Amino acid sequence: MPWNMLNINPVLATAIIAVVLVPLLAVFRQKRRFTSKEGHSLPPGPPASWFWGNVMPTANISSTFIDWAKEYGPVITPRQGSQIAIVIARVDAATEIMGKGGSALADHPSMVAANELLSGNKRITLIGTGERFRRLRKAIHSVLSDLGTLCPASP
């Protein structure tokens, strides 16, 4: 739309748009900074720069995480670019989290190439939790327990 039809100076129109959009973008960015992609709130962590995120330590990593844990609490959220990591820096916090949400945390990322293509979906170490895992574990347990009774360990 030509600006001369509205009798508005283009510089003034640009300034008005900037005054409206900049605060909206700032609010959106601030909200996104403290939430995950799914919308869950994240634990506190060191402030990140807008482009690189946190500068991750290359030496004395454990002491850096200990310092961050003293400042931000036992669960920390450092960012590296667009990647978000959750660090549990205390044993008691890890024990509590594993105790409450153990079944949700029991699985690992699927490795399609290793599991399906190379092993034919028959390696128990590569299968995720589920019904197939339970059946394989039960079969392996029965075989191993029978071997234990046939070949008792010598002292």
mmCIF file of N, CA, C and O in Angstrom, residues 61-114:
data_model
loop_
_atom_site.group_PDB
_atom_site.id
_atom_site.type_symbol
_atom_site.label_atom_id
_atom_site.label_comp_id
_atom_site.label_asym_id
_atom_site.label_seq_id
_atom_site.Cartn_x
_atom_site.Cartn_y
_atom_site.Cartn_z
ATOM 1 N N ILE A 61 35.287 -28.770 34.134
ATOM 2 C CA ILE A 61 33.841 -28.753 33.899
ATOM 3 C C ILE A 61 33.086 -28.969 35.205
ATOM 4 O O ILE A 61 32.103 -28.285 35.491
ATOM 5 N N SER A 62 33.560 -29.900 36.007
ATOM 6 C CA SER A 62 32.847 -30.201 37.250
ATOM 7 C C SER A 62 32.836 -29.015 38.196
ATOM 8 O O SER A 62 31.820 -28.730 38.825
ATOM 9 N N SER A 63 33.935 -28.293 38.277
ATOM 10 C CA SER A 63 33.953 -27.132 39.171
ATOM 11 C C SER A 63 33.042 -26.022 38.652
ATOM 12 O O SER A 63 32.419 -25.304 39.442
ATOM 13 N N THR A 64 32.925 -25.898 37.328
ATOM 14 C CA THR A 64 32.004 -24.903 36.776
ATOM 15 C C THR A 64 30.568 -25.267 37.118
ATOM 16 O O THR A 64 29.783 -24.407 37.534
ATOM 17 N N PHE A 65 30.208 -26.549 36.977
ATOM 18 C CA PHE A 65 28.860 -26.970 37.325
ATOM 19 C C PHE A 65 28.591 -26.831 38.815
ATOM 20 O O PHE A 65 27.482 -26.505 39.221
ATOM 21 N N ILE A 66 29.596 -27.069 39.640
ATOM 22 C CA ILE A 66 29.431 -26.879 41.093
ATOM 23 C C ILE A 66 29.179 -25.414 41.407
ATOM 24 O O ILE A 66 28.308 -25.079 42.219
ATOM 25 N N ASP A 67 29.930 -24.521 40.757
ATOM 26 C CA ASP A 67 29.709 -23.086 40.971
ATOM 27 C C ASP A 67 28.316 -22.670 40.514
ATOM 28 O O ASP A 67 27.633 -21.898 41.193
ATOM 29 N N TRP A 68 27.889 -23.183 39.357
ATOM 30 C CA TRP A 68 26.544 -22.865 38.877
ATOM 31 C C TRP A 68 25.486 -23.425 39.820
ATOM 32 O O TRP A 68 24.455 -22.795 40.039
ATOM 33 N N ALA A 69 25.722 -24.612 40.382
ATOM 34 C CA ALA A 69 24.756 -25.213 41.303
ATOM 35 C C ALA A 69 24.630 -24.388 42.580
ATOM 36 O O ALA A 69 23.543 -24.261 43.138
ATOM 37 N N LYS A 70 25.739 -23.818 43.044
ATOM 38 C CA LYS A 70 25.674 -22.955 44.227
ATOM 39 C C LYS A 70 24.852 -21.707 43.942
ATOM 40 O O LYS A 70 24.157 -21.208 44.821
ATOM 41 N N GLU A 71 24.935 -21.215 42.713
ATOM 42 C CA GLU A 71 24.248 -19.974 42.368
ATOM 43 C C GLU A 71 22.800 -20.189 41.928
ATOM 44 O O GLU A 71 21.924 -19.403 42.276
ATOM 45 N N TYR A 72 22.532 -21.255 41.148
ATOM 46 C CA TYR A 72 21.209 -21.426 40.545
ATOM 47 C C TYR A 72 20.405 -22.583 41.109
ATOM 48 O O TYR A 72 19.244 -22.755 40.744
ATOM 49 N N GLY A 73 20.997 -23.423 41.937
ATOM 50 C CA GLY A 73 20.268 -24.546 42.505
ATOM 51 C C GLY A 73 20.782 -25.868 41.955
ATOM 52 O O GLY A 73 21.648 -25.901 41.088
ATOM 53 N N PRO A 74 20.232 -26.990 42.442
ATOM 54 C CA PRO A 74 20.766 -28.298 42.071
ATOM 55 C C PRO A 74 20.466 -28.721 40.630
ATOM 56 O O PRO A 74 21.141 -29.576 40.083
ATOM 57 N N VAL A 75 19.462 -28.133 40.007
ATOM 58 C CA VAL A 75 19.133 -28.455 38.618
ATOM 59 C C VAL A 75 19.350 -27.194 37.787
ATOM 60 O O VAL A 75 18.759 -26.160 38.052
ATOM 61 N N ILE A 76 20.205 -27.299 36.766
ATOM 62 C CA ILE A 76 20.655 -26.136 36.004
ATOM 63 C C ILE A 76 20.294 -26.337 34.530
ATOM 64 O O ILE A 76 20.309 -27.459 34.029
ATOM 65 N N THR A 77 20.014 -25.231 33.831
ATOM 66 C CA THR A 77 19.715 -25.279 32.407
ATOM 67 C C THR A 77 20.719 -24.425 31.629
ATOM 68 O O THR A 77 20.492 -23.245 31.419
ATOM 69 N N PRO A 78 21.840 -24.995 31.211
ATOM 70 C CA PRO A 78 22.724 -24.246 30.308
ATOM 71 C C PRO A 78 22.273 -24.395 28.867
ATOM 72 O O PRO A 78 21.651 -25.392 28.505
ATOM 73 N N ARG A 79 22.566 -23.394 28.049
ATOM 74 C CA ARG A 79 22.188 -23.420 26.631
ATOM 75 C C ARG A 79 23.436 -23.290 25.772
ATOM 76 O O ARG A 79 24.323 -22.515 26.068
ATOM 77 N N GLN A 80 23.475 -24.045 24.686
ATOM 78 C CA GLN A 80 24.561 -23.958 23.718
ATOM 79 C C GLN A 80 23.897 -23.747 22.364
ATOM 80 O O GLN A 80 23.425 -24.697 21.741
ATOM 81 N N GLY A 81 23.832 -22.513 21.915
ATOM 82 C CA GLY A 81 23.115 -22.200 20.686
ATOM 83 C C GLY A 81 21.638 -22.465 20.885
ATOM 84 O O GLY A 81 21.023 -21.961 21.817
ATOM 85 N N SER A 82 21.046 -23.290 20.020
ATOM 86 C CA SER A 82 19.627 -23.630 20.169
ATOM 87 C C SER A 82 19.426 -24.888 21.014
ATOM 88 O O SER A 82 18.295 -25.276 21.277
ATOM 89 N N GLN A 83 20.501 -25.542 21.429
ATOM 90 C CA GLN A 83 20.410 -26.755 22.234
ATOM 91 C C GLN A 83 20.264 -26.409 23.714
ATOM 92 O O GLN A 83 20.979 -25.560 24.222
ATOM 93 N N ILE A 84 19.355 -27.082 24.376
ATOM 94 C CA ILE A 84 19.126 -26.884 25.802
ATOM 95 C C ILE A 84 19.511 -28.163 26.524
ATOM 96 O O ILE A 84 19.125 -29.256 26.109
ATOM 97 N N ALA A 85 20.284 -28.032 27.586
ATOM 98 C CA ALA A 85 20.675 -29.194 28.388
ATOM 99 C C ALA A 85 20.162 -28.995 29.811
ATOM 100 O O ALA A 85 20.064 -27.873 30.286
ATOM 101 N N ILE A 86 19.839 -30.083 30.458
ATOM 102 C CA ILE A 86 19.449 -30.058 31.870
ATOM 103 C C ILE A 86 20.539 -30.800 32.627
ATOM 104 O O ILE A 86 20.815 -31.956 32.353
ATOM 105 N N VAL A 87 21.165 -30.115 33.586
ATOM 106 C CA VAL A 87 22.248 -30.698 34.375
ATOM 107 C C VAL A 87 21.760 -30.854 35.803
ATOM 108 O O VAL A 87 21.283 -29.887 36.410
ATOM 109 N N ILE A 88 21.874 -32.059 36.329
ATOM 110 C CA ILE A 88 21.537 -32.315 37.732
ATOM 111 C C ILE A 88 22.859 -32.384 38.478
ATOM 112 O O ILE A 88 23.649 -33.300 38.276
ATOM 113 N N ALA A 89 23.100 -31.408 39.332
ATOM 114 C CA ALA A 89 24.417 -31.234 39.928
ATOM 115 C C ALA A 89 24.537 -31.805 41.337
ATOM 116 O O ALA A 89 25.620 -31.763 41.906
ATOM 117 N N ARG A 90 23.478 -32.303 41.913
ATOM 118 C CA ARG A 90 23.535 -32.851 43.264
ATOM 119 C C ARG A 90 22.989 -34.275 43.267
ATOM 120 O O ARG A 90 22.016 -34.589 42.585
ATOM 121 N N VAL A 91 23.590 -35.129 44.070
ATOM 122 C CA VAL A 91 23.176 -36.534 44.150
ATOM 123 C C VAL A 91 21.770 -36.650 44.730
ATOM 124 O O VAL A 91 20.957 -37.431 44.231
ATOM 125 N N ASP A 92 21.468 -35.873 45.756
ATOM 126 C CA ASP A 92 20.149 -35.964 46.369
ATOM 127 C C ASP A 92 19.052 -35.537 45.394
ATOM 128 O O ASP A 92 17.979 -36.136 45.351
ATOM 129 N N ALA A 93 19.313 -34.522 44.561
ATOM 130 C CA ALA A 93 18.327 -34.104 43.558
ATOM 131 C C ALA A 93 18.158 -35.189 42.495
ATOM 132 O O ALA A 93 17.042 -35.471 42.055
ATOM 133 N N ALA A 94 19.252 -35.801 42.080
ATOM 134 C CA ALA A 94 19.182 -36.872 41.087
ATOM 135 C C ALA A 94 18.403 -38.067 41.632
ATOM 136 O O ALA A 94 17.590 -38.667 40.923
ATOM 137 N N THR A 95 18.635 -38.424 42.897
ATOM 138 C CA THR A 95 17.923 -39.535 43.525
ATOM 139 C C THR A 95 16.431 -39.245 43.599
ATOM 140 O O THR A 95 15.608 -40.116 43.310
ATOM 141 N N GLU A 96 16.085 -38.015 43.954
ATOM 142 C CA GLU A 96 14.668 -37.644 44.042
ATOM 143 C C GLU A 96 14.007 -37.673 42.663
ATOM 144 O O GLU A 96 12.908 -38.202 42.505
ATOM 145 N N ILE A 97 14.679 -37.140 41.654
ATOM 146 C CA ILE A 97 14.117 -37.121 40.300
ATOM 147 C C ILE A 97 13.966 -38.540 39.768
ATOM 148 O O ILE A 97 12.937 -38.889 39.181
ATOM 149 N N MET A 98 14.967 -39.381 39.970
ATOM 150 C CA MET A 98 14.888 -40.757 39.486
ATOM 151 C C MET A 98 13.832 -41.552 40.246
ATOM 152 O O MET A 98 13.198 -42.443 39.693
ATOM 153 N N GLY A 99 13.654 -41.245 41.519
ATOM 154 C CA GLY A 99 12.637 -41.950 42.303
ATOM 155 C C GLY A 99 11.234 -41.593 41.875
ATOM 156 O O GLY A 99 10.358 -42.451 41.775
ATOM 157 N N LYS A 100 10.987 -40.314 41.578
ATOM 158 C CA LYS A 100 9.641 -39.875 41.200
ATOM 159 C C LYS A 100 9.311 -40.194 39.749
ATOM 160 O O LYS A 100 8.197 -40.574 39.437
ATOM 161 N N GLY A 101 10.255 -40.007 38.857
ATOM 162 C CA GLY A 101 9.961 -40.186 37.435
ATOM 163 C C GLY A 101 10.807 -41.243 36.785
ATOM 164 O O GLY A 101 11.207 -41.094 35.634
ATOM 165 N N GLY A 102 11.106 -42.317 37.497
ATOM 166 C CA GLY A 102 11.999 -43.347 36.982
ATOM 167 C C GLY A 102 11.522 -43.991 35.692
ATOM 168 O O GLY A 102 12.293 -44.215 34.775
ATOM 169 N N SER A 103 10.227 -44.289 35.587
ATOM 170 C CA SER A 103 9.737 -44.955 34.380
ATOM 171 C C SER A 103 9.772 -44.021 33.177
ATOM 172 O O SER A 103 9.988 -44.466 32.050
ATOM 173 N N ALA A 104 9.581 -42.739 33.393
ATOM 174 C CA ALA A 104 9.633 -41.780 32.283
ATOM 175 C C ALA A 104 11.069 -41.557 31.822
ATOM 176 O O ALA A 104 11.300 -41.165 30.685
ATOM 177 N N LEU A 105 12.033 -41.792 32.699
ATOM 178 C CA LEU A 105 13.435 -41.554 32.372
ATOM 179 C C LEU A 105 14.176 -42.826 31.979
ATOM 180 O O LEU A 105 15.365 -42.783 31.698
ATOM 181 N N ALA A 106 13.489 -43.954 31.940
ATOM 182 C CA ALA A 106 14.170 -45.230 31.743
ATOM 183 C C ALA A 106 14.585 -45.486 30.301
ATOM 184 O O ALA A 106 15.491 -46.261 30.062
ATOM 185 N N ASP A 107 13.954 -44.871 29.348
ATOM 186 C CA ASP A 107 14.233 -45.161 27.949
ATOM 187 C C ASP A 107 15.403 -44.323 27.441
ATOM 188 O O ASP A 107 15.833 -43.368 28.073
ATOM 189 N N HIS A 108 15.922 -44.699 26.284
ATOM 190 C CA HIS A 108 17.015 -43.975 25.653
ATOM 191 C C HIS A 108 16.619 -43.670 24.219
ATOM 192 O O HIS A 108 15.664 -44.251 23.697
ATOM 193 N N PRO A 109 17.310 -42.759 23.555
ATOM 194 C CA PRO A 109 16.950 -42.460 22.162
ATOM 195 C C PRO A 109 17.088 -43.696 21.276
ATOM 196 O O PRO A 109 17.983 -44.517 21.472
ATOM 197 N N SER A 110 16.182 -43.819 20.333
ATOM 198 C CA SER A 110 16.231 -44.994 19.461
ATOM 199 C C SER A 110 17.374 -44.859 18.464
ATOM 200 O O SER A 110 17.651 -43.785 17.959
ATOM 201 N N MET A 111 18.038 -45.974 18.211
ATOM 202 C CA MET A 111 19.127 -46.028 17.239
ATOM 203 C C MET A 111 18.663 -46.933 16.106
ATOM 204 O O MET A 111 18.869 -48.140 16.141
ATOM 205 N N VAL A 112 18.012 -46.344 15.127
ATOM 206 C CA VAL A 112 17.364 -47.108 14.075
ATOM 207 C C VAL A 112 18.378 -47.941 13.295
ATOM 208 O O VAL A 112 18.173 -49.133 13.065
ATOM 209 N N ALA A 113 19.475 -47.330 12.887
ATOM 210 C CA ALA A 113 20.460 -48.061 12.079
ATOM 211 C C ALA A 113 21.044 -49.234 12.856
ATOM 212 O O ALA A 113 21.140 -50.349 12.341
ATOM 213 N N ALA A 114 21.435 -49.007 14.089
ATOM 214 C CA ALA A 114 22.054 -50.068 14.877
ATOM 215 C C ALA A 114 21.047 -51.146 15.244
ATOM 216 O O ALA A 114 21.347 -52.344 15.173
#
